[in-house]
Amino acid sequence: MPDSNDKKINQSIIKAFKLLDAFTEEKKTWGVRELAQKTAYNKSTVYRLLHTLSSLNIVHQNSNDKYSLGSKLFELGNRVSIYKAITNLTRTPIKQVALDIQETVLLSILKERQVFHIDKADSLHGLKINTSIGSYQPIHATASGKLLFSFLSSIEKEDIINSTKFQSYTQNTITSKSKLLSELDKIKDQEYALDMEELESGLVCIAIPIRNKKGNVIASLSASGPLSRFKMENVSNYISILKKGIKDIERAFSDFESLP
């Protein structure tokens, strides 16, 4: 159980999950009064939490004013199942790519206008990249982000770029719409993207596309390492190693149009 004295923990979220824990196979629906008795929260707190959860489709209010679990939890559960199924197939080839390229390798998709990392294999050199599975990174400052962005339709690009804040992370971060669009055109033509210390000083990254069976780009495979080990003249070799490992990985994505 979470430490209730930890000031960093949001108590409302803890209370909301305690409500959700009450929904079981044996007891699928709850009224406000009985749920308040079950959790020892006052009725107004339970009602407020249920109202918020209902607005998010996490719970559903029935016609008799009782609540049951909503479709959002089913959706989230399916996401976990999908990502787990994919990573069960990709984990071995990703580890092999990391071994061959001797850098940290990430498998990523575009989600909520950001890069979302769904699998990772660490470098054997001992350099630990802070990026973790399940984390997000900005689309304009990462190799994977720019790569996935470059293969979107013109309408999607325009929509995303108009909402991008272009936060600067280093002196190399792209912070203008025109420069990013120019970079995206270049990336789409060459079919790989570079992050030259654009997100983190001293760190570089190279990313290539992963396609489904229709040939549409649906994910990216990238390798990240320190600038001291990266040489521009070796880019073609890096790409060759990534492409060598991508065949087995693409099988995991072959039937997907997109990922949730």
mmCIF file of C-alpha atoms in Angstrom:
data_model
loop_
_atom_site.group_PDB
_atom_site.id
_atom_site.type_symbol
_atom_site.label_atom_id
_atom_site.label_comp_id
_atom_site.label_asym_id
_atom_site.label_seq_id
_atom_site.Cartn_x
_atom_site.Cartn_y
_atom_site.Cartn_z
ATOM 1 C CA MET A 1 0.000 0.000 0.000
ATOM 2 C CA PRO A 2 1.182 3.580 -0.659
ATOM 3 C CA ASP A 3 2.574 5.537 2.266
ATOM 4 C CA SER A 4 -0.228 7.940 3.236
ATOM 5 C CA ASN A 5 2.364 10.312 4.697
ATOM 6 C CA ASP A 6 4.165 10.712 1.359
ATOM 7 C CA LYS A 7 3.330 14.276 0.320
ATOM 8 C CA LYS A 8 4.054 13.494 -3.341
ATOM 9 C CA ILE A 9 1.150 11.035 -3.485
ATOM 10 C CA ASN A 10 -2.225 12.380 -4.620
ATOM 11 C CA GLN A 11 -4.779 11.222 -2.064
ATOM 12 C CA SER A 12 -7.732 11.688 -4.447
ATOM 13 C CA ILE A 13 -6.204 9.188 -6.866
ATOM 14 C CA ILE A 14 -5.688 6.701 -4.024
ATOM 15 C CA LYS A 15 -9.335 7.122 -3.017
ATOM 16 C CA ALA A 16 -10.503 6.700 -6.615
ATOM 17 C CA PHE A 17 -8.608 3.419 -6.931
ATOM 18 C CA LYS A 18 -9.988 2.206 -3.634
ATOM 19 C CA LEU A 19 -13.460 2.750 -5.117
ATOM 20 C CA LEU A 20 -12.495 0.840 -8.260
ATOM 21 C CA ASP A 21 -11.126 -2.044 -6.184
ATOM 22 C CA ALA A 22 -14.600 -2.531 -4.756
ATOM 23 C CA PHE A 23 -15.944 -3.614 -8.163
ATOM 24 C CA THR A 24 -15.514 -7.388 -8.362
ATOM 25 C CA GLU A 25 -17.006 -10.334 -10.230
ATOM 26 C CA GLU A 26 -19.250 -10.964 -7.234
ATOM 27 C CA LYS A 27 -20.241 -7.294 -6.813
ATOM 28 C CA LYS A 28 -20.334 -5.558 -10.205
ATOM 29 C CA THR A 29 -22.550 -2.578 -9.330
ATOM 30 C CA TRP A 30 -22.556 -0.129 -6.448
ATOM 31 C CA GLY A 31 -24.703 2.734 -5.271
ATOM 32 C CA VAL A 32 -23.159 5.860 -3.760
ATOM 33 C CA ARG A 33 -24.409 5.147 -0.230
ATOM 34 C CA GLU A 34 -23.264 1.512 -0.092
ATOM 35 C CA LEU A 35 -19.904 2.341 -1.674
ATOM 36 C CA ALA A 36 -19.413 5.055 0.940
ATOM 37 C CA GLN A 37 -20.094 2.473 3.650
ATOM 38 C CA LYS A 38 -17.738 -0.026 2.008
ATOM 39 C CA THR A 39 -14.832 2.442 1.722
ATOM 40 C CA ALA A 40 -15.548 4.495 4.858
ATOM 41 C CA TYR A 41 -15.541 7.694 2.760
ATOM 42 C CA ASN A 42 -18.317 10.232 3.150
ATOM 43 C CA LYS A 43 -21.079 10.267 0.542
ATOM 44 C CA SER A 44 -20.090 13.596 -0.983
ATOM 45 C CA THR A 45 -16.537 12.378 -1.583
ATOM 46 C CA VAL A 46 -17.754 9.144 -3.186
ATOM 47 C CA TYR A 47 -20.251 10.995 -5.351
ATOM 48 C CA ARG A 48 -17.604 13.510 -6.502
ATOM 49 C CA LEU A 49 -15.115 10.768 -7.357
ATOM 50 C CA LEU A 50 -17.713 8.657 -9.181
ATOM 51 C CA HIS A 51 -18.897 11.681 -11.148
ATOM 52 C CA THR A 52 -15.324 12.365 -12.291
ATOM 53 C CA LEU A 53 -14.668 8.703 -13.121
ATOM 54 C CA SER A 54 -17.937 8.570 -15.037
ATOM 55 C CA SER A 55 -16.974 11.602 -17.142
ATOM 56 C CA LEU A 56 -13.831 9.679 -18.164
ATOM 57 C CA ASN A 57 -15.804 6.478 -18.964
ATOM 58 C CA ILE A 58 -13.897 4.691 -16.205
ATOM 59 C CA VAL A 59 -17.212 3.892 -14.530
ATOM 60 C CA HIS A 60 -20.715 3.906 -15.987
ATOM 61 C CA GLN A 61 -23.859 5.182 -14.251
ATOM 62 C CA ASN A 62 -26.798 2.856 -14.850
ATOM 63 C CA SER A 63 -30.449 3.853 -15.156
ATOM 64 C CA ASN A 64 -31.050 2.862 -11.514
ATOM 65 C CA ASP A 65 -28.315 5.313 -10.368
ATOM 66 C CA LYS A 66 -25.870 2.533 -9.614
ATOM 67 C CA TYR A 67 -22.356 2.394 -11.036
ATOM 68 C CA SER A 68 -20.405 -0.309 -12.861
ATOM 69 C CA LEU A 69 -16.960 -0.389 -14.454
ATOM 70 C CA GLY A 70 -16.841 1.498 -17.743
ATOM 71 C CA SER A 71 -15.378 0.979 -21.210
ATOM 72 C CA LYS A 72 -12.195 2.982 -20.532
ATOM 73 C CA LEU A 73 -10.769 0.259 -18.312
ATOM 74 C CA PHE A 74 -11.487 -2.318 -21.016
ATOM 75 C CA GLU A 75 -9.718 -0.095 -23.534
ATOM 76 C CA LEU A 76 -6.692 0.354 -21.270
ATOM 77 C CA GLY A 77 -6.570 -3.373 -20.562
ATOM 78 C CA ASN A 78 -6.577 -4.086 -24.288
ATOM 79 C CA ARG A 79 -3.705 -1.655 -24.768
ATOM 80 C CA VAL A 80 -1.637 -3.491 -22.198
ATOM 81 C CA SER A 81 -2.465 -6.815 -23.864
ATOM 82 C CA ILE A 82 -1.540 -5.489 -27.310
ATOM 83 C CA TYR A 83 1.779 -4.018 -26.170
ATOM 84 C CA LYS A 84 2.598 -7.187 -24.225
ATOM 85 C CA ALA A 85 1.847 -9.346 -27.278
ATOM 86 C CA ILE A 86 4.091 -7.155 -29.416
ATOM 87 C CA THR A 87 6.981 -7.064 -26.962
ATOM 88 C CA ASN A 88 6.818 -10.835 -26.483
ATOM 89 C CA LEU A 89 7.670 -11.070 -30.192
ATOM 90 C CA THR A 90 10.138 -8.178 -30.359
ATOM 91 C CA ARG A 91 12.187 -8.583 -27.177
ATOM 92 C CA THR A 92 14.666 -11.128 -28.561
ATOM 93 C CA PRO A 93 15.416 -9.340 -31.872
ATOM 94 C CA ILE A 94 15.718 -5.977 -30.087
ATOM 95 C CA LYS A 95 18.254 -7.433 -27.671
ATOM 96 C CA GLN A 96 20.173 -8.821 -30.622
ATOM 97 C CA VAL A 97 20.195 -5.410 -32.339
ATOM 98 C CA ALA A 98 21.510 -3.825 -29.113
ATOM 99 C CA LEU A 99 24.217 -6.479 -28.977
ATOM 100 C CA ASP A 100 25.188 -5.927 -32.627
ATOM 101 C CA ILE A 101 25.100 -2.130 -32.604
ATOM 102 C CA GLN A 102 26.469 -1.877 -29.043
ATOM 103 C CA GLU A 103 24.099 0.938 -28.083
ATOM 104 C CA THR A 104 20.741 1.215 -26.319
ATOM 105 C CA VAL A 105 17.860 0.301 -28.634
ATOM 106 C CA LEU A 106 14.262 1.546 -28.360
ATOM 107 C CA LEU A 107 11.053 0.441 -30.059
ATOM 108 C CA SER A 108 8.637 3.376 -30.281
ATOM 109 C CA ILE A 109 5.298 4.490 -31.678
ATOM 110 C CA LEU A 110 3.513 7.814 -32.092
ATOM 111 C CA LYS A 111 0.908 8.346 -29.382
ATOM 112 C CA GLU A 112 -0.906 11.456 -28.197
ATOM 113 C CA ARG A 113 1.353 13.592 -30.427
ATOM 114 C CA GLN A 114 4.462 12.331 -28.655
ATOM 115 C CA VAL A 115 6.889 9.454 -28.954
ATOM 116 C CA PHE A 116 5.832 6.524 -26.770
ATOM 117 C CA HIS A 117 8.453 3.865 -26.016
ATOM 118 C CA ILE A 118 7.096 0.308 -25.816
ATOM 119 C CA ASP A 119 10.295 -1.744 -25.596
ATOM 120 C CA LYS A 120 13.968 -1.257 -24.820
ATOM 121 C CA ALA A 121 17.283 -3.129 -24.733
ATOM 122 C CA ASP A 122 20.163 -1.490 -22.859
ATOM 123 C CA SER A 123 23.663 -1.013 -24.203
ATOM 124 C CA LEU A 124 26.315 -3.435 -22.981
ATOM 125 C CA HIS A 125 28.742 -0.525 -22.730
ATOM 126 C CA GLY A 126 27.249 0.378 -19.396
ATOM 127 C CA LEU A 127 25.809 3.728 -20.498
ATOM 128 C CA LYS A 128 22.260 3.875 -19.172
ATOM 129 C CA ILE A 129 19.796 5.971 -21.180
ATOM 130 C CA ASN A 130 17.182 7.543 -18.908
ATOM 131 C CA THR A 131 14.362 6.756 -21.340
ATOM 132 C CA SER A 132 12.196 3.941 -19.981
ATOM 133 C CA ILE A 133 9.512 1.665 -21.383
ATOM 134 C CA GLY A 134 6.143 3.407 -21.165
ATOM 135 C CA SER A 135 7.633 6.904 -21.199
ATOM 136 C CA TYR A 136 6.909 9.750 -23.595
ATOM 137 C CA GLN A 137 9.316 12.126 -25.334
ATOM 138 C CA PRO A 138 8.760 15.203 -27.526
ATOM 139 C CA ILE A 139 8.165 14.636 -31.198
ATOM 140 C CA HIS A 140 10.323 17.534 -32.461
ATOM 141 C CA ALA A 141 13.474 16.778 -30.429
ATOM 142 C CA THR A 142 13.935 13.031 -30.958
ATOM 143 C CA ALA A 143 15.027 10.868 -33.872
ATOM 144 C CA SER A 144 12.035 8.540 -33.465
ATOM 145 C CA GLY A 145 9.638 11.464 -33.140
ATOM 146 C CA LYS A 146 10.861 13.214 -36.262
ATOM 147 C CA LEU A 147 10.939 9.950 -38.195
ATOM 148 C CA LEU A 148 7.361 8.963 -37.323
ATOM 149 C CA PHE A 149 6.221 12.557 -37.839
ATOM 150 C CA SER A 150 7.736 12.644 -41.337
ATOM 151 C CA PHE A 151 5.546 9.807 -42.616
ATOM 152 C CA LEU A 152 2.233 11.345 -41.515
ATOM 153 C CA SER A 153 -0.113 12.927 -44.032
ATOM 154 C CA SER A 154 0.200 16.652 -44.772
ATOM 155 C CA ILE A 155 -3.006 17.351 -42.845
ATOM 156 C CA GLU A 156 -1.775 15.409 -39.790
ATOM 157 C CA LYS A 157 1.592 17.158 -39.932
ATOM 158 C CA GLU A 158 -0.007 20.577 -40.097
ATOM 159 C CA ASP A 159 -2.367 19.774 -37.242
ATOM 160 C CA ILE A 160 0.426 18.554 -34.967
ATOM 161 C CA ILE A 161 2.960 21.196 -35.881
ATOM 162 C CA ASN A 162 0.479 23.985 -35.152
ATOM 163 C CA SER A 163 0.025 22.612 -31.632
ATOM 164 C CA THR A 164 3.735 21.990 -30.986
ATOM 165 C CA LYS A 165 5.300 24.361 -28.449
ATOM 166 C CA PHE A 166 8.846 23.774 -29.748
ATOM 167 C CA GLN A 167 10.363 23.648 -26.291
ATOM 168 C CA SER A 168 14.139 23.977 -26.407
ATOM 169 C CA TYR A 169 16.083 21.239 -24.597
ATOM 170 C CA THR A 170 19.582 21.999 -25.877
ATOM 171 C CA GLN A 171 21.135 24.521 -28.235
ATOM 172 C CA ASN A 172 20.554 21.991 -31.047
ATOM 173 C CA THR A 173 16.810 21.557 -30.554
ATOM 174 C CA ILE A 174 14.715 22.524 -33.587
ATOM 175 C CA THR A 175 12.520 25.404 -32.453
ATOM 176 C CA SER A 176 10.914 26.667 -35.664
ATOM 177 C CA LYS A 177 8.095 25.308 -37.829
ATOM 178 C CA SER A 178 9.905 25.952 -41.127
ATOM 179 C CA LYS A 179 13.107 24.219 -40.024
ATOM 180 C CA LEU A 180 11.201 21.207 -38.711
ATOM 181 C CA LEU A 181 9.190 20.851 -41.934
ATOM 182 C CA SER A 182 12.391 20.999 -43.954
ATOM 183 C CA GLU A 183 13.926 18.345 -41.694
ATOM 184 C CA LEU A 184 10.857 16.119 -42.064
ATOM 185 C CA ASP A 185 11.064 16.218 -45.867
ATOM 186 C CA LYS A 186 14.708 15.187 -45.692
ATOM 187 C CA ILE A 187 13.968 12.369 -43.249
ATOM 188 C CA LYS A 188 11.156 10.948 -45.372
ATOM 189 C CA ASP A 189 13.411 10.893 -48.452
ATOM 190 C CA GLN A 190 16.363 9.223 -46.732
ATOM 191 C CA GLU A 191 14.218 6.973 -44.502
ATOM 192 C CA TYR A 192 16.157 7.564 -41.327
ATOM 193 C CA ALA A 193 16.352 10.315 -38.719
ATOM 194 C CA LEU A 194 19.094 11.648 -36.482
ATOM 195 C CA ASP A 195 18.937 13.371 -33.114
ATOM 196 C CA MET A 196 22.231 15.219 -32.781
ATOM 197 C CA GLU A 197 22.154 16.287 -29.129
ATOM 198 C CA GLU A 198 18.692 17.780 -29.692
ATOM 199 C CA LEU A 199 17.083 16.360 -26.561
ATOM 200 C CA GLU A 200 20.095 15.833 -24.326
ATOM 201 C CA SER A 201 23.614 17.221 -24.591
ATOM 202 C CA GLY A 202 26.172 14.540 -25.399
ATOM 203 C CA LEU A 203 23.557 12.038 -26.590
ATOM 204 C CA VAL A 204 22.832 11.129 -30.218
ATOM 205 C CA CYS A 205 20.260 8.821 -31.742
ATOM 206 C CA ILE A 206 19.457 7.269 -35.114
ATOM 207 C CA ALA A 207 16.013 5.863 -36.017
ATOM 208 C CA ILE A 208 14.570 3.892 -38.929
ATOM 209 C CA PRO A 209 10.935 3.049 -39.788
ATOM 210 C CA ILE A 210 9.031 -0.154 -39.062
ATOM 211 C CA ARG A 211 6.230 -0.928 -41.534
ATOM 212 C CA ASN A 212 3.103 -3.083 -41.484
ATOM 213 C CA LYS A 213 2.265 -5.487 -44.311
ATOM 214 C CA LYS A 214 0.742 -2.632 -46.322
ATOM 215 C CA GLY A 215 4.032 -0.769 -46.195
ATOM 216 C CA ASN A 216 2.758 1.957 -43.869
ATOM 217 C CA VAL A 217 5.131 3.246 -41.188
ATOM 218 C CA ILE A 218 3.708 2.257 -37.825
ATOM 219 C CA ALA A 219 6.682 2.333 -35.434
ATOM 220 C CA SER A 220 10.381 3.109 -35.217
ATOM 221 C CA LEU A 221 13.528 1.327 -34.127
ATOM 222 C CA SER A 222 16.285 3.546 -32.778
ATOM 223 C CA ALA A 223 19.745 3.312 -31.259
ATOM 224 C CA SER A 224 21.048 5.882 -28.772
ATOM 225 C CA GLY A 225 24.538 6.463 -27.455
ATOM 226 C CA PRO A 226 27.095 9.090 -26.473
ATOM 227 C CA LEU A 227 28.422 11.587 -29.001
ATOM 228 C CA SER A 228 31.940 10.369 -28.269
ATOM 229 C CA ARG A 229 31.170 7.002 -29.910
ATOM 230 C CA PHE A 230 29.107 8.329 -32.816
ATOM 231 C CA LYS A 231 30.735 8.919 -36.194
ATOM 232 C CA MET A 232 28.831 10.340 -39.173
ATOM 233 C CA GLU A 233 30.824 8.138 -41.537
ATOM 234 C CA ASN A 234 29.332 5.097 -39.773
ATOM 235 C CA VAL A 235 25.683 6.092 -40.305
ATOM 236 C CA SER A 236 25.229 3.592 -43.156
ATOM 237 C CA ASN A 237 26.628 0.844 -40.926
ATOM 238 C CA TYR A 238 24.293 1.774 -38.073
ATOM 239 C CA ILE A 239 21.345 1.671 -40.481
ATOM 240 C CA SER A 240 22.418 -1.719 -41.841
ATOM 241 C CA ILE A 241 22.509 -3.198 -38.333
ATOM 242 C CA LEU A 242 19.084 -1.761 -37.477
ATOM 243 C CA LYS A 243 17.599 -3.023 -40.754
ATOM 244 C CA LYS A 244 19.061 -6.471 -40.203
ATOM 245 C CA GLY A 245 17.133 -6.802 -36.960
ATOM 246 C CA ILE A 246 13.935 -5.241 -38.203
ATOM 247 C CA LYS A 247 12.534 -8.189 -40.169
ATOM 248 C CA ASP A 248 11.445 -10.176 -37.128
ATOM 249 C CA ILE A 249 10.207 -6.999 -35.454
ATOM 250 C CA GLU A 250 8.033 -6.051 -38.439
ATOM 251 C CA ARG A 251 6.207 -9.377 -38.179
ATOM 252 C CA ALA A 252 4.829 -8.220 -34.829
ATOM 253 C CA PHE A 253 3.376 -5.113 -36.475
ATOM 254 C CA SER A 254 2.318 -6.630 -39.811
ATOM 255 C CA ASP A 255 -1.453 -6.751 -39.165
ATOM 256 C CA PHE A 256 -1.807 -3.408 -37.370
ATOM 257 C CA GLU A 257 -3.181 -0.325 -39.110
ATOM 258 C CA SER A 258 -2.319 1.692 -36.028
ATOM 259 C CA LEU A 259 -1.824 1.167 -32.300
ATOM 260 C CA PRO A 260 -4.021 2.486 -29.471
#
